[in-house]
Short mmCIF file of C-alpha atoms and ligand atoms in Angstrom, two decimals:
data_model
loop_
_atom_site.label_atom_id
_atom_site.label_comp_id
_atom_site.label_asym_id
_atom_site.label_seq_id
_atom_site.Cartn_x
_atom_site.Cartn_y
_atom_site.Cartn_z
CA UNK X 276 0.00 0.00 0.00
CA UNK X 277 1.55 3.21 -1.17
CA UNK X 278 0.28 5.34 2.32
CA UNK X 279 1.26 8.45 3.36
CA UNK X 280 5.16 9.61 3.85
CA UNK X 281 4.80 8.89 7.72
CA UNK X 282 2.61 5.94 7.68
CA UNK X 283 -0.23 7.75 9.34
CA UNK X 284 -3.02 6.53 6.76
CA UNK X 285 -1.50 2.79 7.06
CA UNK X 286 -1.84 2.75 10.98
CA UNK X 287 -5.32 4.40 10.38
CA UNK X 288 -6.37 1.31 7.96
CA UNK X 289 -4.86 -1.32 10.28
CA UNK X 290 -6.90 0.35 13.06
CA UNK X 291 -9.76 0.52 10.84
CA UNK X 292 -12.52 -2.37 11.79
CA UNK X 293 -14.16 -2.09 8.34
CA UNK X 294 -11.69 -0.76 5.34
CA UNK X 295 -9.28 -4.19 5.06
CA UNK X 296 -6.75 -2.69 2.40
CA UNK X 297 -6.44 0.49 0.57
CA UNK X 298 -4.05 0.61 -2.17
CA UNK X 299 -2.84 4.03 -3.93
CA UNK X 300 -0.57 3.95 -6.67
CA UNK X 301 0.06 4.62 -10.35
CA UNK X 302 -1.61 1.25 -12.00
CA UNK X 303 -3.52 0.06 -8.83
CA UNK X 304 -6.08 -0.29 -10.86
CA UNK X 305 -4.33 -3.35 -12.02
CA UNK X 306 -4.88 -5.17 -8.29
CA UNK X 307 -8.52 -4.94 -8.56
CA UNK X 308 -8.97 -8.74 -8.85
CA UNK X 309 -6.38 -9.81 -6.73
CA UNK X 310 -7.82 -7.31 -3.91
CA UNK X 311 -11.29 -8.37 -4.35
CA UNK X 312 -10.06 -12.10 -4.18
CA UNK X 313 -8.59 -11.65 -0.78
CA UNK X 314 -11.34 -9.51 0.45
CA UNK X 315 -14.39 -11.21 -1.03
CA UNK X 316 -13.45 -14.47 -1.95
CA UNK X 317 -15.44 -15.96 -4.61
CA UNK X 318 -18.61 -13.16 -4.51
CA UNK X 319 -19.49 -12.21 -8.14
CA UNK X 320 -18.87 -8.60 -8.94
CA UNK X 321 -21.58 -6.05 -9.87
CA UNK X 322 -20.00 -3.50 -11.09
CA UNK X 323 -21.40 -0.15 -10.37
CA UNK X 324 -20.83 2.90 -12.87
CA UNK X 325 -21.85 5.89 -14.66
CA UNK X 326 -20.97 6.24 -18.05
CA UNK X 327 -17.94 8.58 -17.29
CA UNK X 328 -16.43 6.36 -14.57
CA UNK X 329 -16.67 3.39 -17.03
CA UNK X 330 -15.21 5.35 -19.58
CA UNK X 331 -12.53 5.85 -17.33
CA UNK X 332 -11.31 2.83 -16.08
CA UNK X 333 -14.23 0.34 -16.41
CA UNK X 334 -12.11 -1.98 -18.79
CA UNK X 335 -8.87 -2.00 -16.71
CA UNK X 336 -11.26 -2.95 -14.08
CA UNK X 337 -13.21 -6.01 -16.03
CA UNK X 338 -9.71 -7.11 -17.14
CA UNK X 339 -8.39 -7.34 -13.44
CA UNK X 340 -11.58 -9.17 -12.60
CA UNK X 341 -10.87 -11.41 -15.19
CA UNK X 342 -7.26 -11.86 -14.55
CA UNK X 343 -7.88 -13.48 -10.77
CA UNK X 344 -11.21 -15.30 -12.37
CA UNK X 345 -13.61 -12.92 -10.83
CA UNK X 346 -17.38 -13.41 -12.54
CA UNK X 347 -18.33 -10.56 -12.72
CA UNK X 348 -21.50 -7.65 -14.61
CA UNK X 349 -22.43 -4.47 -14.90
CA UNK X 350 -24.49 -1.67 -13.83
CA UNK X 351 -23.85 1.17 -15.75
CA UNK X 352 -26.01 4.19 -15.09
CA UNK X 353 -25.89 7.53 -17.34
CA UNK X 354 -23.29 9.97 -16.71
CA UNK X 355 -26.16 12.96 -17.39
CA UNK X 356 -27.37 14.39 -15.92
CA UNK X 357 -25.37 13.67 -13.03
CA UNK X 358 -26.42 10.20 -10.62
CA UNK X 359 -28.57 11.60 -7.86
CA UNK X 360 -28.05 10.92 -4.20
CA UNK X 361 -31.16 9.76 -3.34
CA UNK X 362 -32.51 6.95 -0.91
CA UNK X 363 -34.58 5.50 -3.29
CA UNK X 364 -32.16 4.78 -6.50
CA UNK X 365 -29.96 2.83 -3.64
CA UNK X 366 -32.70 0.95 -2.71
CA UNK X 367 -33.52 0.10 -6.73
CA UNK X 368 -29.11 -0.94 -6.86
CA UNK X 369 -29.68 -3.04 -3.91
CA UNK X 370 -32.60 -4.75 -6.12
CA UNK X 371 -30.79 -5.21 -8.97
CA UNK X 372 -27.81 -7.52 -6.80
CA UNK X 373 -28.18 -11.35 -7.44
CA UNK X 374 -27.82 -14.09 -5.84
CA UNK X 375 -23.89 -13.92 -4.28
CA UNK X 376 -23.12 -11.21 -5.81
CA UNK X 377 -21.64 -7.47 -4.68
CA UNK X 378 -20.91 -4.21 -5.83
CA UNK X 379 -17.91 -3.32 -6.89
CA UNK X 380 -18.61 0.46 -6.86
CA UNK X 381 -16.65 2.48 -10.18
CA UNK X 382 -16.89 6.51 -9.47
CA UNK X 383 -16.85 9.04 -6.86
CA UNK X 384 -19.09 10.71 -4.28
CA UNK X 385 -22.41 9.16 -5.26
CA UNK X 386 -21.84 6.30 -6.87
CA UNK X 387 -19.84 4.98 -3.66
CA UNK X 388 -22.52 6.44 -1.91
CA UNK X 389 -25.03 4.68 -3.49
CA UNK X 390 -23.47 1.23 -3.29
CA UNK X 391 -22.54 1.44 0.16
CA UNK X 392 -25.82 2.44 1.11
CA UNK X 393 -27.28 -0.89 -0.94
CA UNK X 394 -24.46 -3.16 -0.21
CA UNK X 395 -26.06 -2.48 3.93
CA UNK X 396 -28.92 -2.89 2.88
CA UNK X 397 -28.11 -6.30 1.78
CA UNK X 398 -25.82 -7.18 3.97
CA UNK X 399 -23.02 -7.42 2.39
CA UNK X 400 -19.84 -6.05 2.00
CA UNK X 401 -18.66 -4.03 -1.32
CA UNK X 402 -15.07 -2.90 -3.12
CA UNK X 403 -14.71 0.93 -3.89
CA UNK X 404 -12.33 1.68 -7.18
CA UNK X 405 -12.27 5.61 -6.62
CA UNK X 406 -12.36 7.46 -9.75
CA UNK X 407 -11.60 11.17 -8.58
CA UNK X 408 -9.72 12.96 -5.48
CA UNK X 409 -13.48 14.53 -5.18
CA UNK X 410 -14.62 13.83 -1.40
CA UNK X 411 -13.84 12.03 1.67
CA UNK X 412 -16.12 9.55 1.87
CA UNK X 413 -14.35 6.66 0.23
CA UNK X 414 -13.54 5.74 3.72
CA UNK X 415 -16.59 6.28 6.04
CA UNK X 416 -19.70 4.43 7.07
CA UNK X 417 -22.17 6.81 6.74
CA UNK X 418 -23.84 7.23 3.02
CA UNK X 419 -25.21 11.10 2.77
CA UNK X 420 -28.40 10.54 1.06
CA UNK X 421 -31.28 12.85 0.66
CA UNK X 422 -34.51 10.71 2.06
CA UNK X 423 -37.62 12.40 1.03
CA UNK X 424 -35.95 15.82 -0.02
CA UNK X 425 -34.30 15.52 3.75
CA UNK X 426 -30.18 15.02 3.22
CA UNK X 427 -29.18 12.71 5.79
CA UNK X 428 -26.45 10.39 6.72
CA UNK X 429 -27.35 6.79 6.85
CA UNK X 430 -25.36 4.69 8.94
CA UNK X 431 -23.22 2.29 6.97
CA UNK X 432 -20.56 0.28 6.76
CA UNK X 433 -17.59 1.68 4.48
CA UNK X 434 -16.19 -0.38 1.56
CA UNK X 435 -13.78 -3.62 2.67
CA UNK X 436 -11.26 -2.16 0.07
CA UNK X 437 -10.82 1.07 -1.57
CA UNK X 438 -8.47 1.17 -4.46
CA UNK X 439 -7.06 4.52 -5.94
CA UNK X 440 -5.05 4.56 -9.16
CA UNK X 441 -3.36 7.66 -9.81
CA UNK X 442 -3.74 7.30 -13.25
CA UNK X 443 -7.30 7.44 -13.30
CA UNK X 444 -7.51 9.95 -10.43
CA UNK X 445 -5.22 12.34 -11.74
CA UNK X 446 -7.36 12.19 -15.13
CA UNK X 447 -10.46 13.21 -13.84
CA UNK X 448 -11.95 15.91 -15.00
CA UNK X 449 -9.68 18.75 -13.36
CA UNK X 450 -12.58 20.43 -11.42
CA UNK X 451 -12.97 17.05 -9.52
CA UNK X 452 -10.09 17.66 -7.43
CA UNK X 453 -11.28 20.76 -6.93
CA UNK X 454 -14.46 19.77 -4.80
CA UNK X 455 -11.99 17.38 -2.91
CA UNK X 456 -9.73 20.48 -1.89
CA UNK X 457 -13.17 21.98 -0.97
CA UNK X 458 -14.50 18.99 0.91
CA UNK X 459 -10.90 18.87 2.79
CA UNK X 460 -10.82 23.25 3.65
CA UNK X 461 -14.15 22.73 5.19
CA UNK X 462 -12.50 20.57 7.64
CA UNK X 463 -10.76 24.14 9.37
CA UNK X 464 -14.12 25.74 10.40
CA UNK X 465 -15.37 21.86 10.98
CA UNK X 466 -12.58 21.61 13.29
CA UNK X 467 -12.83 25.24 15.03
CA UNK X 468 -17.05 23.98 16.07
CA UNK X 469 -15.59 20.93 17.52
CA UNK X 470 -13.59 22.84 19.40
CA UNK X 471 -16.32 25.20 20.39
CA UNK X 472 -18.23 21.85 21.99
CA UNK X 473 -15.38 20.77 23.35
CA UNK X 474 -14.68 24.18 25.21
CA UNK X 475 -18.48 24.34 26.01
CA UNK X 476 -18.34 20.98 27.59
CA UNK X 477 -20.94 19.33 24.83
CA UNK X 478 -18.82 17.19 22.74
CA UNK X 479 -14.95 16.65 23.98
CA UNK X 480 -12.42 16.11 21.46
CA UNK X 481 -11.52 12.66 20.46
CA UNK X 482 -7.69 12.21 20.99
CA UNK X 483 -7.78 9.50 18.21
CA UNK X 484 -9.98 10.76 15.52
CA UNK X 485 -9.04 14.51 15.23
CA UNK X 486 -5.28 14.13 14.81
CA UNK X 487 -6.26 11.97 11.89
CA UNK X 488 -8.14 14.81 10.04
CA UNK X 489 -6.89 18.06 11.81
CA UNK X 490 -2.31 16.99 12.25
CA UNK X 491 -1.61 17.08 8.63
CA UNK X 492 -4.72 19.08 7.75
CA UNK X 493 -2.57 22.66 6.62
CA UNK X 494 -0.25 20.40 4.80
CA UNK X 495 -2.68 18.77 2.12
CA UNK X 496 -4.17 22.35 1.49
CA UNK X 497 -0.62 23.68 1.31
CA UNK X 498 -0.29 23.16 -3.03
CA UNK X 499 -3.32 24.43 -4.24
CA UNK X 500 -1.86 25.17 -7.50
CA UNK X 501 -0.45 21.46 -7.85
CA UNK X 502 -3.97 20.19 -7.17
CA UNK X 503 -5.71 22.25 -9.92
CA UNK X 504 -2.42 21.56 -12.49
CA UNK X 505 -3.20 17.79 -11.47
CA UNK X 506 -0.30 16.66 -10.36
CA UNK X 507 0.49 13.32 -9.27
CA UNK X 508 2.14 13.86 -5.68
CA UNK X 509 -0.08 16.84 -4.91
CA UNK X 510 -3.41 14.35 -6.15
CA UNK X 511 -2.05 11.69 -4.16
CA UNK X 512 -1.83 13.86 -1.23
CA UNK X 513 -5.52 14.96 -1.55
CA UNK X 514 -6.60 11.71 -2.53
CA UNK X 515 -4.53 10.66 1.10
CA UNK X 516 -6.13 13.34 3.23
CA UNK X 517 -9.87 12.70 2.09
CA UNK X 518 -9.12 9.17 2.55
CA UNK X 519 -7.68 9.17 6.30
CA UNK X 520 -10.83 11.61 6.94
CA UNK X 521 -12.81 9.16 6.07
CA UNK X 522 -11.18 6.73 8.24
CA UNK X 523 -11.30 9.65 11.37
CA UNK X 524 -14.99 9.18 10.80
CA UNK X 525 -15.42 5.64 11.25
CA UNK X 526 -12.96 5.85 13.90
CA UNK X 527 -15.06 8.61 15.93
CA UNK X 528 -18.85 6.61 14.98
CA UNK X 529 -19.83 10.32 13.11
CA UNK X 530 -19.05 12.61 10.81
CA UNK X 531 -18.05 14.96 13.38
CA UNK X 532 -14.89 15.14 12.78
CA UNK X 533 -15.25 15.96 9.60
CA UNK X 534 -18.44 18.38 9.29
CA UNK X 535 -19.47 21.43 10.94
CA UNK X 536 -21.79 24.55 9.94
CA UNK X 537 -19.70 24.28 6.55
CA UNK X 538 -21.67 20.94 6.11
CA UNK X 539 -24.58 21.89 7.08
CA UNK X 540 -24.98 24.94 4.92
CA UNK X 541 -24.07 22.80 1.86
CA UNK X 542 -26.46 20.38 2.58
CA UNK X 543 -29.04 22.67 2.42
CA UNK X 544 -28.37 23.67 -1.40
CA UNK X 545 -28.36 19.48 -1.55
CA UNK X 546 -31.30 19.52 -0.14
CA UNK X 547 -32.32 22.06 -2.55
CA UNK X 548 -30.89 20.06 -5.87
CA UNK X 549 -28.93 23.56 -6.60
CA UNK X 550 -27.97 23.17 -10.10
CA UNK X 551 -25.61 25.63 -12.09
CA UNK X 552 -25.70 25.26 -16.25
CA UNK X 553 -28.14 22.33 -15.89
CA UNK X 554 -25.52 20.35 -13.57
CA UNK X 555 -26.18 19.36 -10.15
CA UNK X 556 -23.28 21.39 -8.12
CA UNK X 557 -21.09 19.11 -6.53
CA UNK X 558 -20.73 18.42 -2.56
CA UNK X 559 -17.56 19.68 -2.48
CA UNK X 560 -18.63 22.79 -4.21
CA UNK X 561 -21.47 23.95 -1.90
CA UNK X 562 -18.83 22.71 1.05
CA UNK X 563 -15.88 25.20 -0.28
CA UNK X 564 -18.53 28.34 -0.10
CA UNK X 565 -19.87 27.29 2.59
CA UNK X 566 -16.23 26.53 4.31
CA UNK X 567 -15.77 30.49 3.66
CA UNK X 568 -19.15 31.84 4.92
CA UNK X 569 -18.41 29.55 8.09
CA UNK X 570 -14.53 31.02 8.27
CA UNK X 571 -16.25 34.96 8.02
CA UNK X 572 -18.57 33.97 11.37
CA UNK X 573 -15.23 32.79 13.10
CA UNK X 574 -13.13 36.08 11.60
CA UNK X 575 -15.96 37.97 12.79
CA UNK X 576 -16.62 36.27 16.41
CA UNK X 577 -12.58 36.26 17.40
CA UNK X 578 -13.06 39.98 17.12
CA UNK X 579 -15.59 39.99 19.84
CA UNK X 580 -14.99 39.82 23.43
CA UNK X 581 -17.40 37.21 25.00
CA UNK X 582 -15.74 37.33 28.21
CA UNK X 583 -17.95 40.71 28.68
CA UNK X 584 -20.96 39.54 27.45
CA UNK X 585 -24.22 40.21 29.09
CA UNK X 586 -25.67 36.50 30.40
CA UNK X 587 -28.91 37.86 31.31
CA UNK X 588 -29.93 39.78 28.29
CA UNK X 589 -28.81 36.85 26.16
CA UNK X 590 -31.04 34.42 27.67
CA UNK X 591 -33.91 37.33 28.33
CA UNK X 592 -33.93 38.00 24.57
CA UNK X 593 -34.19 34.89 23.41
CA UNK X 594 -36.32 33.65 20.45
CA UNK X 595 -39.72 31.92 22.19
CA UNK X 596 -40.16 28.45 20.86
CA UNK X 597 -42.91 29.36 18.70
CA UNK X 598 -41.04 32.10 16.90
CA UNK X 599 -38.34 29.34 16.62
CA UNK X 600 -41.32 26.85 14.89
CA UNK X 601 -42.05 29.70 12.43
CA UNK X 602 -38.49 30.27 11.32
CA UNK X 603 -38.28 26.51 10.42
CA UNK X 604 -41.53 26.05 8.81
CA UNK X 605 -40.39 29.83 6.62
CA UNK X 606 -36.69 28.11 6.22
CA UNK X 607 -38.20 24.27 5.36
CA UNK X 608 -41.70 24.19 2.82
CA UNK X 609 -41.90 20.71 2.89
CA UNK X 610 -43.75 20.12 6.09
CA UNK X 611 -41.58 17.05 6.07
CA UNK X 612 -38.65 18.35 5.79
CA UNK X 613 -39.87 21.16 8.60
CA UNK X 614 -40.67 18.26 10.94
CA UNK X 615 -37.22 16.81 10.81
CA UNK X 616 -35.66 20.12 11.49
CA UNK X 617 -37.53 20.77 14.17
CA UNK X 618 -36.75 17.66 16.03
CA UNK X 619 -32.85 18.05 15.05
CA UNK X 620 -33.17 21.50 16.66
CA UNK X 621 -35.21 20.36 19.92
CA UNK X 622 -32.51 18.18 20.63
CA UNK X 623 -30.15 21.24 20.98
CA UNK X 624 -32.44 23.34 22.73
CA UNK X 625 -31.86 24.57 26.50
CA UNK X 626 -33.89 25.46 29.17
CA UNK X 627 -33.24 29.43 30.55
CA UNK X 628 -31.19 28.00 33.76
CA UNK X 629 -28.54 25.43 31.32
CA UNK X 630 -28.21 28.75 28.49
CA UNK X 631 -27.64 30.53 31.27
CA UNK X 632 -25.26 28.30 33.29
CA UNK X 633 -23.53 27.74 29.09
CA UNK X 634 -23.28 31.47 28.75
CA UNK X 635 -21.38 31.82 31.97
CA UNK X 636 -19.25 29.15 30.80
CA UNK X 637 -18.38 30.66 27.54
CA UNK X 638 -17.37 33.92 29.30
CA UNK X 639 -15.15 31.88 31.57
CA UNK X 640 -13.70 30.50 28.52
CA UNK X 641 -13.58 32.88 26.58
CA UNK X 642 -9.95 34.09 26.26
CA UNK X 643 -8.16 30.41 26.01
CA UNK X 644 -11.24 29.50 23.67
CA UNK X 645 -10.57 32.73 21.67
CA UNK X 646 -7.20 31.39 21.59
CA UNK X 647 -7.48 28.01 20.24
CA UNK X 648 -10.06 29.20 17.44
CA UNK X 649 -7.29 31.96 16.26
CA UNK X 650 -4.84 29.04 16.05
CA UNK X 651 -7.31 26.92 14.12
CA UNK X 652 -9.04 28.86 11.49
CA UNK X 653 -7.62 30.30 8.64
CA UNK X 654 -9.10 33.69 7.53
CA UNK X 655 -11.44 33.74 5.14
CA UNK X 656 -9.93 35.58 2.58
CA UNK X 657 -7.14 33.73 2.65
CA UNK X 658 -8.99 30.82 2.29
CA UNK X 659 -11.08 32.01 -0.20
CA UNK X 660 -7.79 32.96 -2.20
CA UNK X 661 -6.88 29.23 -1.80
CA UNK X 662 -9.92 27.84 -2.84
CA UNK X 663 -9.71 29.44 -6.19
CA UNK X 664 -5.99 28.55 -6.72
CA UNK X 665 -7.51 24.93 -6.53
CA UNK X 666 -9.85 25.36 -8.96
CA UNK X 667 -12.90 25.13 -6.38
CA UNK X 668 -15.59 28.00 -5.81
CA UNK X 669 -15.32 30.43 -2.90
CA UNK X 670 -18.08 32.75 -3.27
CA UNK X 671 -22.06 32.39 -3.50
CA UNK X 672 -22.03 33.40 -6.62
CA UNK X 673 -19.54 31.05 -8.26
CA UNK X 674 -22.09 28.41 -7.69
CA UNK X 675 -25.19 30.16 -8.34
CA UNK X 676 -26.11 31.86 -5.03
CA UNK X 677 -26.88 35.39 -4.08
CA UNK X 678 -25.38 37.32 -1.43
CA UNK X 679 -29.38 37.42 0.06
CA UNK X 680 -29.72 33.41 -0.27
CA UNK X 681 -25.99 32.97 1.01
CA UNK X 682 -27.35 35.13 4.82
CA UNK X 683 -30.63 32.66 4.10
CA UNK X 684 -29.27 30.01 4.29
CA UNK X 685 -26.43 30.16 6.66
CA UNK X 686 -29.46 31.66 9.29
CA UNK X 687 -31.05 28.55 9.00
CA UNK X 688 -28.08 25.72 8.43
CA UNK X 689 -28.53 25.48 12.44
CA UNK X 690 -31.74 23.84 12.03
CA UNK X 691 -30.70 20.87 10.01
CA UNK X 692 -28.73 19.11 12.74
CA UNK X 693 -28.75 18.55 16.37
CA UNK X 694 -24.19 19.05 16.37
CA UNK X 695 -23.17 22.07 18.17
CA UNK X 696 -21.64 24.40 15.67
CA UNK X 697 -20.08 28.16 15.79
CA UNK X 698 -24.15 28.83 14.62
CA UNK X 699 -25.61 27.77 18.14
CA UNK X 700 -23.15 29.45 19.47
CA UNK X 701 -23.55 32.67 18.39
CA UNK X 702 -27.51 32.22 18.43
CA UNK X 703 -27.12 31.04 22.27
CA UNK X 704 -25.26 34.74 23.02
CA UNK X 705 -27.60 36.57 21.39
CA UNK X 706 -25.26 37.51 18.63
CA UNK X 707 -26.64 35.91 14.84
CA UNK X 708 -28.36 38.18 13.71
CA UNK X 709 -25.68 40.85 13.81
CA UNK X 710 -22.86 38.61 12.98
CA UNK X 711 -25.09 37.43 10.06
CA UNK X 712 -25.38 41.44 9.02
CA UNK X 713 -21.32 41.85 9.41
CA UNK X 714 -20.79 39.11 7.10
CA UNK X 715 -23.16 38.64 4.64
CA UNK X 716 -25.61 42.14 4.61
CA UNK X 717 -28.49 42.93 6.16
CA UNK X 718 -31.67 40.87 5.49
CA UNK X 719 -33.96 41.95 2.43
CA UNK X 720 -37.41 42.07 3.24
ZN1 ZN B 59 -18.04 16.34 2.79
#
């Protein structure tokens, strides 16, 4: 296994319970059969594809089957418009497997998505050849799926073997790579909300599973210019990062680790099947603009001093439930949709005495907090700067947003999930609305 220069990513896999082997390489495309031989046995391949990702390597991959005597068929979808992650096509893959077979999953985001969310459902492991440096979730267990226009992530179990050529991966098309550079930023404001629950006291810090993502994090974003120019040591390096995140994941039982406000405002354009030129935009897209947005709250709340701020108006001017009900059903159309918010946000939601006794906290906190989020985040000019040297979006606009939608949407991101992010925080103190109006404009009627 050609793993990073310190061996991190091997220890990772060896520690891993699910992910048996993953190999990186120029021509590891060429161990497919021999891979899938010592992970599967004598399990029938399905092979799972789009018509791009076969185009790409789907006949180095039949011929490797075929090589170590590995039956094997397809299932190709088409390439356009692009697969949907939806609940229901994984249920129609998971249909289509027969008899012994598994998937052998051929693309990216989705398509891995897809199969590992069918391969669960029928119990049964499934081999991931990775066919762009496009996301981090190669690795992980969970399959982000939207169920009934709701994005969630269904607990999974990741692939027994991932295999990433370099060949293939570096010959994506370039703005793949892109996405994955966004997916991977979005792990600084990811990691600067963790840290806010972990200085709140509502979700420590795992010793094991942020090292993984945050140690070598500045590193992998370091080349954005090699990453967009595709090459091969700065696409292995992404390709490295995204897959060890994946691994922090599993390692950690949720995407914590790995997702923050970032995530959740990019869901919501998921959730919303935002499309630019007829194309779904990708996952790493909305995550790269929404990375920034999230990186302008932090720029904007280290300039504040919490350590003065005013407990008792905080919790006296706080939003009544019902107001609270009315900003999800206004945020959420689909009563559905609304219902499911509304239970991810009750979970979160405090009695006067624990905001209180939280506030107190924070203001306790504040300066050594202050202090570890200045060390964490990068500004988000800077990172916008480095987005675009990558070849991924940075602002709303790049991926079809306004400026209005952009303060829409990152006012109600909060309500999507129950995890504590820099959002809760700065709705707990009181302080949204006018951080929202510092960094994205005031609201438009
Ligand atoms: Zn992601």
């Amino acid at each position: 296994m050609a793993a990073g220069g310190d061996g991190l990513l091997a220890r990772a896999v060896a520690r891993s319970e699910s992910v048996a082997a993953l190999e990186i390489g120029r021509g590891a495309l060429a161990e497919t059969g021999r891979i899938w031989r010592a992970a599967l046995g004598d399990r029938p391949a399905l092979i799972l594809a789009d018509d791009n990702t076969w185009g790409a390597a789907g006949a180095g991959v039949e011929a490797a089957l075929e090589t170590s005597g590995v039956a094997h068929r397809r299932l190709i979808l088409p390439g356009r418009p692009r697969v949907k992650p939806v609940r229901e096509l994984g249920e129609e893959i998971a249909a289509r497997i027969e008899g012994e077979e598994t998937l052998l999953a051929l693309g990216s985001g989705v398509l891995n998505d897809l199969a590992k969310y069918a391969a669960f459902v029928r119990d049964r492991r499934y081999l991931c050849v990775a066919t762009a440096a496009s996301m981090d979730g190669y690795t992980s267990g969970g399959s982000p799926l939207s169920d009934k226009g709701f994005k969630i992530t269904i607990p999974c179990r990741p692939p027994v073997a991932v295999i990433g050529d370099l060949d293939v991966i570096a010959a994506a098309p370039p703005e793949m790579a892109g996405w994955g550079y966004g997916d991977l930023a979005g792990k600084v404001p990811a990691g600067a909300d963790w840290i806010v629950a972990d200085a709140l006291g509502i979700e420590p810090v795992d010793d094991t599973a942020w090292p993984m993502v945050q140690d070598r994090l500045r590193g992998w974003l370091a080349a954005p210019e090699a990453i967009a120019g595709g090459q091969f040591e700065a696409i292995a390096g992404l390709f490295e990062g995204l897959a060890l995140v994946g691994l922090a994941m599993e390692a950690h039982g949720s995407s914590r680790p790995a997702s923050g406000a970032d995530h959740q405002i990019a869901h919501l354009w998921e959730m919303e099947n935002l499309t630019l030129a007829g194309e779904r935009v990708s996952h790493g897209a909305c995550v790269a603009v929404g990375c920034v947005a999230a990186l302008r709250l932090y720029d904007w709340l280290i300039a504040q001093d919490l350590g003065a701020l005013d407990v008792g108006a905080a919790v006296a001017a706080r939003a009544p439930a019902e107001a609270v009900q009315a900003e999800i059903a206004r945020a959420f159309p689909d009563p559905g949709v609304a219902a499911r918010a509304a239970e991810e946000t009750a979970a979160k939601a405090l009695e006067p005495r624990t905001l209180c006794a939280r506030l107190d906290r924070l203001r306790q906190v504040w300066p050594e907090l202050r202090a570890r989020l200045g060390a964490q985040v990068i500004p988000a000019d800077e990172m916008a700067a480095m987005l675009r040297r990558a070849g991924a979006p940075a602002a709303p606009e790049e991926i079809g947003i306004t400026q209005a939608k952009l303060r829409e949407t990152v006012a109600a991101a909060r309500f999507l999930r129950r995890r504590y992010t820099v959002l809760d925080l700065l709705d707990e103190a009181g302080l949204l609305s006018a951080a929202l109006d510092a960094c994205f404009g005031e609201e438009t009627a």
